[in-house]
Structure formats: C-alpha cells, structure tokens
C-alpha cells in the first residue's frame, strides 16, 4: 500500500501533489497546480474545470473561482474538481482501484472541515487509506526534526507554530492574516503613489517576486535610498523600482493590517516558542526555527529574523534557524510540508496507522479525530 500513496498539500494559491515512493527526488512534487477553477456561466449545472497551470486556467471559458481563502477550503465543489483532475487525470487512478492519500492540514482546521474532508475522500474518491497531519509537523519532518518552531510564509497567511515531539502546540500558535497576495496588493499601492499602474495581476506578482528583499534593519529600509532598477514585466510594461522592494520586506515582517492587533513576525515567533511551560522546550524551539513556504527564499529574510530574534531573547539563549540538509532537494523549504508528508507516509502506511476503509465504514467521518489526533 505504501507504493501507491499520494501526498497532498493544499494552499491558498496552489495544490502540491506527488507520489511518496519517488521521494527524495528533484522531480517531486510532480504536480503543482492552481487552487482555482473556471466556472462555466452558461452551464445550468454549474460545471467547473480544473487546470494544470495558471496559463492553462486563463485559456478556459468562464470565470475564475478560488477554492481556498487564507488556509481554509471555501469552495468544496471546486476543490473536489481539482482533486479529481489531479488523481484521475494526472496520477492515473482508475475507478474502483484508487490508492491512498496523506493530506497536510493547515493550522486551525476545524473539526467540521476535518470530517468533511474525510467523508469526501472515502465516499467520493473511494480511497483505500487516509491520513491527515499538521503542516507545521510535516515541515519539521522534512529536515529530520521533531521539535521546533515553524514559520510558514504562505500566499494568503503567515502561520507560526511550535511543535514538541511531533505534536503541534496549538495554544501558542499564531496566524497572521497577511501573505503573498497581500504583499502583491501592497506593491500595487506603493506604485500608485508614484503614478504607476500595473493592470495585469500575474505581471504584478512577478514584479513582487523580483524586487522584494529584507533590509538589515528597519532604519536602513526607511532611510537609505535605493538605487533605481527597471524591470520589464511579462506583459511588456517597463517599471522602475526604487525603495519599494525593501518596503515590501518590512511589510512581510510587520504586516500593515489596519484595525487589527497584529504582532510582528519576530514577536509572534517569540510568543510561540515561549508559550511552553517547560524551559527546555522553549530553548529547543528557539534553537530549531524553520522558515518555509513560498516566501522563505526572500533575500535578506533569514539574517534579519536572526538579528531580531537575538534582540528578543535573553543572553542565555542563542536563536538558530535550520539550514537545508545537503541530501535534500534545493527546493526543500518551499515544499517542506509536502516533503515531510512523503517521509511520514512511508511509516504511517507501512505500519497500518492510517484510516482504513473498514474503519471509516464502522465509525464514519469522526474516525479522523481518533486516528489523526
């Protein structure tokens, strides 16, 4: 059974999927598809179409509907359509001979959503086995760790959570409702202040990814004038960037969320690590911090975080951030959740610790709380 396990990590922007038995490999996860569908307006049945890429999605008729909002599935019909496309069209599943799934759970997934997800997998996709695990836990598994603090910079949110011996410490976890999509909008606002408008969302996102960087400190970002640099966008438009890149980096660490009591990322990390009663666990979390997700590769991010965490910690504690093991693929931190799932699945399914079809038939969707606590 361990040979036919598909590992699934669904986010706000993309859904990552791949075969566990192929890992470690530079080619996995082999599927990174948009977490959105096209809804056919003329269809009375509300038919939806999934696509393998944003480019393919743009060519389909209808209007785009996202399936997730800040870590929560918001359109279950669209989500089911994407999974059907991934599993049956891209992985070659056949009706009546489906494989098993390990699904990475976002932080704060509700009991109702866990049960609905379990029901969907067994009743609509007829999976032979299923296991759900927290994203933060899986990210640490990817680098061979059981205890630490995970900072996941995502498309629609930033999740910060500590893990102790493979168990998520929910009490100290924090979600900042600010992610890559908000940084893109922030860049648009900054450019508008200079009279520059970029109408194409894809080009604006590309520009953000090219220019964003984190300065050594906040004062340097605010006071030091940046050397202008001109970028030619995918749509052909030329845009000159000055200090917008460093301002984006500051927004990444200190989200400009109006009317909300939102801590900075360093403060949220410190609170997550020190929420443990055991001083030994506090120390272990501060000395094993992992930055992952789509925003983990921003230039200057790790040195700045290390500097700010050092300032927050007492002299007896030396904060440390994890580095990528030499035997792991280069994109480990970007896809750490999926990779941790691939590693865990080889243990879970071989030792029969997953939810079986028999157990689901006996207990129903609530079995997920017993087997995937």
Coordinates of C-alpha atoms in Angstrom, one line a residue:
X1 CA 0.0 0.0 0.0
X2 CA 2.9 2.4 0.7
X3 CA 3.8 2.3 -3.0
X4 CA 0.6 4.0 -4.2
X5 CA 0.3 6.8 -1.6
X6 CA -0.3 10.3 -3.0
X7 CA 0.8 13.1 -0.7
X8 CA -1.4 16.3 -0.9
X9 CA -0.7 19.8 0.4
X10 CA -3.4 22.3 -0.5
X11 CA -2.7 26.0 -0.1
X12 CA -4.4 29.3 -1.0
X13 CA -2.6 29.6 -4.3
X14 CA -1.5 26.1 -5.3
X15 CA -2.1 22.5 -4.5
X16 CA 1.0 20.3 -4.4
X17 CA 0.8 16.6 -5.0
X18 CA 3.2 13.8 -5.7
X19 CA 4.0 10.1 -5.1
X20 CA 5.6 9.3 -1.8
X21 CA 7.6 6.3 -3.1
X22 CA 9.5 8.6 -5.6
X23 CA 10.9 10.8 -2.8
X24 CA 13.6 12.1 -2.3
X25 CA 13.7 13.4 -5.9
X26 CA 14.1 16.8 -7.6
X27 CA 11.0 15.9 -9.6
X28 CA 8.6 15.7 -6.7
X29 CA 6.1 17.1 -6.0
X30 CA 5.4 16.5 -9.7
X31 CA 2.1 18.4 -9.6
X32 CA 1.9 22.0 -8.5
X33 CA -1.5 23.2 -9.8
X34 CA -3.5 26.4 -9.2
X35 CA -6.0 26.1 -6.3
X36 CA -8.7 27.6 -8.5
X37 CA -11.2 26.5 -11.1
X38 CA -13.2 28.0 -14.0
X39 CA -16.9 28.0 -13.6
X40 CA -19.0 27.8 -16.8
X41 CA -21.5 30.6 -16.5
X42 CA -23.7 29.2 -19.2
X43 CA -24.0 25.8 -17.5
X44 CA -27.1 25.2 -15.5
X45 CA -25.3 22.6 -13.6
X46 CA -22.5 25.0 -12.6
X47 CA -19.8 22.8 -14.2
X48 CA -16.2 23.6 -13.3
X49 CA -12.9 23.0 -15.0
X50 CA -9.5 22.5 -13.3
X51 CA -6.2 23.3 -15.0
X52 CA -2.6 22.2 -14.6
X53 CA -1.2 25.8 -14.6
X54 CA -2.3 29.4 -14.4
X55 CA -1.7 29.8 -18.1
X56 CA -4.0 26.9 -19.0
X57 CA -6.6 28.2 -16.5
X58 CA -6.6 31.6 -18.2
X59 CA -7.5 29.9 -21.6
X60 CA -10.6 28.1 -20.3
X61 CA -14.0 29.7 -20.6
X62 CA -15.9 31.0 -17.6
X63 CA -14.8 33.0 -14.5
X64 CA -12.1 32.0 -12.1
X65 CA -13.1 30.9 -8.6
X66 CA -10.6 30.2 -5.9
X67 CA -11.1 27.1 -3.7
X68 CA -9.3 28.4 -0.6
X69 CA -9.1 31.6 1.5
X70 CA -6.3 32.0 4.0
X71 CA -5.8 28.3 4.8
X72 CA -9.5 27.3 4.7
X73 CA -11.4 25.5 1.9
X74 CA -14.0 27.9 0.7
X75 CA -15.4 26.2 -2.4
X76 CA -15.7 22.4 -1.8
X77 CA -17.1 21.7 -5.3
X78 CA -14.2 23.4 -6.9
X79 CA -11.8 21.6 -4.5
X80 CA -13.3 18.3 -5.4
X81 CA -13.0 19.1 -9.2
X82 CA -9.3 19.9 -8.8
X83 CA -8.6 16.7 -6.8
X84 CA -10.4 14.6 -9.4
X85 CA -8.3 16.2 -12.1
X86 CA -5.1 15.5 -10.2
X87 CA -5.8 12.0 -9.0
X88 CA -7.5 10.5 -12.1
X89 CA -6.1 12.6 -14.9
X90 CA -2.5 13.3 -13.7
X91 CA -1.8 10.3 -11.5
X92 CA -3.8 7.8 -13.5
X93 CA -6.1 6.5 -10.8
X94 CA -8.8 4.2 -12.1
X95 CA -12.4 4.0 -10.7
X96 CA -12.5 1.0 -8.3
X97 CA -8.7 0.8 -8.0
X98 CA -7.9 4.0 -6.1
X99 CA -4.8 4.5 -4.0
X100 CA -4.2 6.1 -0.6
X101 CA -3.8 9.7 0.5
X102 CA -1.8 11.6 3.1
X103 CA -3.2 15.2 3.4
X104 CA -1.4 18.1 5.1
X105 CA -3.7 20.0 7.3
X106 CA -3.4 23.8 7.6
X107 CA -3.3 25.4 11.1
X108 CA -6.7 25.8 12.7
X109 CA -8.5 23.4 10.5
X110 CA -11.9 22.9 12.2
X111 CA -13.4 19.6 13.3
X112 CA -16.2 20.0 10.8
X113 CA -13.8 20.5 8.0
X114 CA -11.7 17.5 9.0
X115 CA -14.8 15.4 9.0
X116 CA -16.0 16.7 5.7
X117 CA -12.6 16.1 4.1
X118 CA -12.6 12.6 5.4
X119 CA -16.1 12.0 4.1
X120 CA -15.1 13.4 0.7
X121 CA -12.1 11.2 0.4
X122 CA -13.8 7.9 1.2
X123 CA -17.3 8.5 -0.3
X124 CA -16.3 10.4 -3.5
X125 CA -12.8 9.2 -4.2
X126 CA -13.1 5.8 -2.6
X127 CA -9.5 5.9 -1.2
X128 CA -8.1 2.7 0.2
X129 CA -6.4 4.6 3.1
X130 CA -6.2 8.1 4.5
X131 CA -4.1 10.1 7.0
X132 CA -4.1 13.7 8.0
X133 CA -1.2 15.6 9.6
X134 CA -0.5 19.2 10.6
X135 CA 1.5 21.2 8.1
X136 CA 4.0 22.5 10.8
X137 CA 4.7 19.0 12.0
X138 CA 5.4 17.8 8.4
X139 CA 7.7 20.7 7.7
X140 CA 9.9 19.6 10.6
X141 CA 9.8 16.0 9.4
X142 CA 11.3 17.2 6.1
X143 CA 14.5 18.1 7.8
X144 CA 14.5 15.3 10.3
X145 CA 13.3 17.2 13.3
X146 CA 10.5 16.5 15.9
X147 CA 10.7 19.7 17.9
X148 CA 11.0 23.3 16.8
X149 CA 9.2 26.4 15.6
X150 CA 7.8 26.6 12.1
X151 CA 7.3 30.0 10.3
X152 CA 5.3 29.3 7.1
X153 CA 5.1 32.3 4.8
X154 CA 2.1 31.4 2.5
X155 CA 0.1 33.1 -0.2
X156 CA -2.8 34.1 2.0
X157 CA -1.4 33.9 5.5
X158 CA 1.6 33.5 7.7
X159 CA 1.4 30.6 10.2
X160 CA 3.7 30.5 13.2
X161 CA 3.5 27.4 15.4
X162 CA 5.8 25.4 17.7
X163 CA 6.0 21.6 17.7
X164 CA 7.0 19.3 20.6
X165 CA 8.0 15.7 19.8
X166 CA 5.8 15.7 16.7
X167 CA 2.8 17.3 18.4
X168 CA 1.5 20.7 17.4
X169 CA 1.3 23.2 20.3
X170 CA -2.0 24.9 19.3
X171 CA -2.1 27.2 22.4
X172 CA 0.9 29.1 21.3
X173 CA 0.3 29.1 17.6
X174 CA -0.5 32.3 15.7
X175 CA -1.9 33.1 12.2
X176 CA -1.2 36.5 10.7
X177 CA -3.8 37.2 8.1
X178 CA -1.2 38.6 5.7
X179 CA 0.6 36.7 2.9
X180 CA 2.0 36.9 -0.6
X181 CA -1.3 38.1 -2.1
X182 CA -1.4 41.0 0.3
X183 CA 2.3 41.9 -0.5
X184 CA 1.3 42.0 -4.2
X185 CA -1.5 44.4 -3.4
X186 CA 0.8 46.4 -1.2
X187 CA 3.2 46.8 -4.1
X188 CA 0.4 48.0 -6.3
X189 CA -0.5 50.6 -3.7
X190 CA 3.1 51.8 -3.4
X191 CA 3.4 52.1 -7.2
X192 CA 0.2 54.0 -7.4
X193 CA 1.7 56.6 -5.0
X194 CA 4.2 57.3 -7.9
X195 CA 1.5 57.3 -10.5
X196 CA 2.4 53.8 -11.8
X197 CA -0.3 51.3 -12.6
X198 CA 0.1 47.6 -13.4
X199 CA -3.2 46.1 -14.6
X200 CA -2.0 42.5 -15.1
X201 CA -2.1 40.6 -11.7
X202 CA 0.4 38.0 -13.0
X203 CA 2.9 40.6 -14.0
X204 CA 2.5 42.4 -10.7
X205 CA 3.1 39.2 -8.8
X206 CA 6.2 38.5 -10.9
X207 CA 7.5 42.0 -10.2
X208 CA 7.0 41.5 -6.5
X209 CA 9.0 38.3 -6.6
X210 CA 11.8 40.0 -8.4
X211 CA 12.2 43.1 -6.3
X212 CA 11.3 42.1 -2.7
X213 CA 14.1 42.0 -0.2
X214 CA 14.6 42.4 3.5
X215 CA 17.0 45.1 4.8
X216 CA 19.4 44.6 7.6
X217 CA 17.2 46.7 9.9
X218 CA 14.1 48.8 9.8
X219 CA 16.0 52.1 10.0
X220 CA 18.1 51.1 6.9
X221 CA 15.0 50.3 5.0
X222 CA 13.3 53.6 5.8
X223 CA 16.3 56.0 5.4
X224 CA 18.6 54.5 2.8
X225 CA 17.6 55.5 -0.8
X226 CA 17.6 52.5 -3.1
X227 CA 19.3 52.6 -6.5
X228 CA 16.5 52.6 -9.2
X229 CA 16.2 49.4 -11.2
X230 CA 14.0 48.9 -14.2
X231 CA 12.1 45.7 -14.8
X232 CA 10.4 44.6 -18.0
X233 CA 7.2 42.8 -17.0
X234 CA 5.9 39.6 -18.8
X235 CA 3.3 41.8 -20.4
X236 CA 6.0 44.1 -21.8
X237 CA 5.5 47.0 -19.5
X238 CA 8.6 48.6 -18.0
X239 CA 8.5 49.6 -14.4
X240 CA 11.3 51.3 -12.4
X241 CA 11.6 50.2 -8.7
X242 CA 13.3 52.4 -6.1
X243 CA 12.7 51.5 -2.4
X244 CA 9.5 49.5 -3.0
X245 CA 11.5 46.3 -2.6
X246 CA 12.7 47.0 0.9
X247 CA 9.2 48.4 1.9
X248 CA 7.7 45.1 0.9
X249 CA 10.3 43.3 3.0
X250 CA 9.3 45.4 6.0
X251 CA 5.6 44.7 5.4
X252 CA 6.4 41.0 5.3
X253 CA 7.8 41.2 8.9
X254 CA 5.4 43.8 10.2
X255 CA 2.1 43.4 8.3
X256 CA 0.3 46.7 7.8
X257 CA -3.1 45.3 8.8
X258 CA -5.5 48.1 9.7
X259 CA -7.9 47.9 12.7
X260 CA -6.3 44.7 14.0
X261 CA -3.9 44.0 16.8
X262 CA -1.3 42.2 14.8
X263 CA 2.1 41.4 16.2
X264 CA 5.3 41.5 14.1
X265 CA 6.6 38.2 12.8
X266 CA 9.6 38.2 15.3
X267 CA 7.2 38.9 18.2
X268 CA 4.8 36.1 17.1
X269 CA 7.8 33.7 16.8
X270 CA 9.0 34.6 20.3
X271 CA 5.5 34.2 21.8
X272 CA 5.0 30.8 20.1
X273 CA 8.4 29.5 21.4
X274 CA 7.9 30.8 24.9
X275 CA 4.3 29.6 25.3
X276 CA 5.7 26.3 26.6
X277 CA 5.8 25.8 30.3
X278 CA 8.9 23.7 30.1
X279 CA 12.0 25.9 29.8
X280 CA 13.8 23.1 28.0
X281 CA 11.1 23.2 25.2
X282 CA 11.3 26.9 25.0
X283 CA 15.1 26.6 24.4
X284 CA 14.6 23.8 21.9
X285 CA 12.1 25.7 19.9
X286 CA 14.2 28.9 19.8
X287 CA 17.2 26.9 18.7
X288 CA 15.3 25.0 16.0
X289 CA 13.4 27.5 13.9
X290 CA 12.4 26.7 10.4
X291 CA 11.3 29.3 7.8
X292 CA 9.4 27.7 5.0
X293 CA 6.7 28.3 2.4
X294 CA 6.6 30.4 -0.8
X295 CA 8.2 33.4 0.9
X296 CA 11.0 31.6 2.6
X297 CA 13.5 32.4 -0.2
X298 CA 13.2 36.2 0.0
X299 CA 16.7 37.7 0.1
X300 CA 17.8 39.0 3.5
X301 CA 14.9 37.4 5.4
X302 CA 16.9 34.9 7.5
X303 CA 19.7 37.3 8.6
X304 CA 17.1 39.9 9.6
X305 CA 15.0 37.4 11.5
X306 CA 18.1 36.1 13.3
X307 CA 19.1 39.6 14.3
X308 CA 15.6 40.5 15.6
X309 CA 15.2 37.2 17.5
X310 CA 18.6 37.6 19.1
X311 CA 17.5 41.0 20.4
X312 CA 14.3 39.5 21.8
X313 CA 16.0 36.5 23.5
X314 CA 17.9 36.7 26.8
X315 CA 21.7 36.2 26.6
X316 CA 21.4 32.6 27.8
X317 CA 19.5 31.7 24.6
X318 CA 21.0 31.7 21.1
X319 CA 18.3 31.5 18.5
X320 CA 19.1 29.4 15.4
X321 CA 17.4 28.8 12.1
X322 CA 17.5 25.5 10.3
X323 CA 19.6 25.1 7.2
X324 CA 18.7 22.7 4.4
X325 CA 20.4 19.2 4.7
X326 CA 22.8 18.5 1.9
X327 CA 21.0 15.3 0.9
X328 CA 17.7 17.2 0.4
X329 CA 16.5 18.8 -2.9
X330 CA 17.2 22.6 -3.3
X331 CA 13.5 23.5 -3.0
X332 CA 13.1 21.7 0.3
X333 CA 12.0 24.8 2.3
X334 CA 9.5 25.9 -0.4
X335 CA 7.9 22.4 -0.4
X336 CA 8.8 21.3 3.1
X337 CA 5.2 20.4 4.0
X338 CA 4.8 18.1 1.1
X339 CA 8.3 16.5 1.6
X340 CA 7.6 15.9 5.3
X341 CA 4.4 14.2 4.2
X342 CA 6.3 12.0 1.8
X343 CA 8.6 10.9 4.6
X344 CA 5.8 10.3 7.1
X345 CA 3.7 8.3 4.7
X346 CA 6.4 5.7 4.4
X347 CA 6.0 5.0 8.1
X348 CA 2.2 5.5 8.6
X349 CA 1.0 3.3 5.8
X350 CA 3.6 0.5 6.3
X351 CA 2.7 0.3 9.9
X352 CA -1.1 0.5 9.2
X353 CA -1.6 3.6 11.4
X354 CA -3.8 5.2 8.8
X355 CA -7.6 5.3 8.5
X356 CA -8.8 2.2 6.5
X357 CA -12.0 1.9 4.5
X358 CA -13.3 -0.6 7.1
X359 CA -12.7 1.8 10.0
X360 CA -14.5 4.6 8.1
X361 CA -17.5 2.4 7.4
X362 CA -17.6 1.4 11.1
X363 CA -17.2 4.8 12.7
X364 CA -17.9 7.4 9.9
X365 CA -16.1 10.7 9.4
X366 CA -15.4 11.2 13.2
X367 CA -12.8 8.4 12.9
X368 CA -10.4 11.1 11.8
X369 CA -10.2 12.6 15.3
X370 CA -9.2 9.2 16.7
X371 CA -6.7 8.1 14.1
X372 CA -5.3 11.5 13.2
X373 CA -5.3 13.3 16.6

